[in-house]
Coordinates of C-alpha atoms in Angstrom, one line a residue:
M27 CA 146.8 7.0 31.2
R28 CA 147.3 10.5 32.6
F29 CA 144.9 11.9 30.0
Y30 CA 142.1 9.7 31.2
Q31 CA 142.8 10.5 34.8
L32 CA 142.6 14.2 34.0
L33 CA 139.4 13.7 32.0
M34 CA 137.8 11.8 34.9
L35 CA 138.9 14.5 37.4
I36 CA 137.4 17.3 35.2
G37 CA 134.2 15.2 34.9
L38 CA 134.0 14.8 38.6
V39 CA 134.5 18.5 39.2
M40 CA 131.8 19.4 36.7
L41 CA 129.4 16.9 38.4
V42 CA 130.1 18.5 41.8
I43 CA 129.5 22.0 40.3
L44 CA 126.3 20.9 38.7
G45 CA 125.1 19.4 42.0
L46 CA 125.9 22.6 43.9
N47 CA 124.1 24.7 41.3
T48 CA 121.0 22.4 41.6
S49 CA 121.0 22.4 45.4
N50 CA 121.5 26.2 45.3
Q51 CA 118.4 26.6 43.0
G52 CA 116.4 24.3 45.4
I53 CA 117.4 26.4 48.4
N54 CA 116.5 29.6 46.5
N55 CA 113.0 28.1 45.7
L56 CA 112.4 27.1 49.3
T57 CA 113.7 30.3 51.0
R58 CA 112.7 32.8 48.2
E59 CA 116.2 34.2 48.1
E60 CA 118.1 35.1 45.0
R61 CA 121.6 33.7 45.5
Q62 CA 123.9 33.5 42.6
A63 CA 124.9 30.2 41.0
V64 CA 128.2 28.6 42.0
L65 CA 129.4 28.6 38.4
D66 CA 127.5 29.9 35.4
V67 CA 128.7 30.9 32.0
D68 CA 126.4 32.9 29.7
Y69 CA 127.0 34.2 26.1
S70 CA 124.8 36.9 24.6
K71 CA 125.3 39.6 22.0
G72 CA 129.1 39.2 21.8
N73 CA 129.6 39.3 25.6
I74 CA 130.6 36.5 27.9
K75 CA 129.3 36.7 31.4
V76 CA 130.9 34.4 34.0
E77 CA 129.4 34.1 37.5
A78 CA 131.6 32.3 40.0
L79 CA 130.9 32.1 43.7
G80 CA 128.6 35.1 43.7
N81 CA 130.9 37.3 41.8
S82 CA 130.0 38.4 38.2
Y83 CA 132.6 39.0 35.5
S84 CA 131.8 40.3 32.0
Y85 CA 134.0 40.1 29.0
A86 CA 133.3 41.9 25.7
L87 CA 134.3 40.0 22.6
D88 CA 133.8 42.8 20.2
R89 CA 137.1 44.4 21.3
P90 CA 139.4 41.3 21.2
E91 CA 142.6 43.2 21.9
T92 CA 141.2 44.8 25.0
G93 CA 139.4 41.7 26.1
W94 CA 142.3 39.3 25.7
A95 CA 144.7 41.7 27.5
G96 CA 142.3 41.9 30.5
L97 CA 141.7 38.2 30.4
K98 CA 145.4 37.4 30.3
Q99 CA 146.0 39.8 33.2
Q100 CA 143.2 38.3 35.3
G101 CA 144.5 34.8 34.5
R102 CA 148.0 35.8 35.7
R103 CA 146.5 37.3 38.8
A104 CA 144.6 34.1 39.5
V105 CA 147.6 31.9 38.9
N106 CA 149.8 34.0 41.2
G107 CA 147.1 34.0 43.9
F108 CA 146.8 30.3 43.7
T109 CA 150.5 29.8 43.8
D110 CA 150.8 32.1 46.9
Y111 CA 147.9 30.1 48.5
L112 CA 149.7 26.8 47.9
K113 CA 153.0 28.3 49.3
K114 CA 151.1 29.3 52.5
I115 CA 149.6 25.9 52.9
W116 CA 153.0 24.2 52.4
T117 CA 154.5 26.5 55.0
I118 CA 151.8 25.6 57.5
F119 CA 152.1 21.9 56.7
D120 CA 155.9 22.0 57.0
A121 CA 155.7 23.8 60.4
V122 CA 153.1 21.5 61.8
F123 CA 154.0 18.1 60.5
L124 CA 157.6 18.1 59.2
Y125 CA 159.3 20.3 61.8
E126 CA 161.8 18.4 64.0

């Protein structure tokens, strides 16, 4: 049961991202701006390029030991940042709603 819920959640997030990318492209066409996609993954010549929220990240697959080390480090940094963010949100929620 949990697997199907997770699968539906991932599908919903992907549909939202695709909708945001489509609307972003429409806005770019109307205003003649060149804003980046919300989420875009591109593979060419052994390099993976990820664009997320206007930031671009490039990973070289020809040097796997260097690429994996950097990828693991960025993954840890992202998880730690997300954990810190959740802790801050919980502290605010606790202070505002649960404080007696």
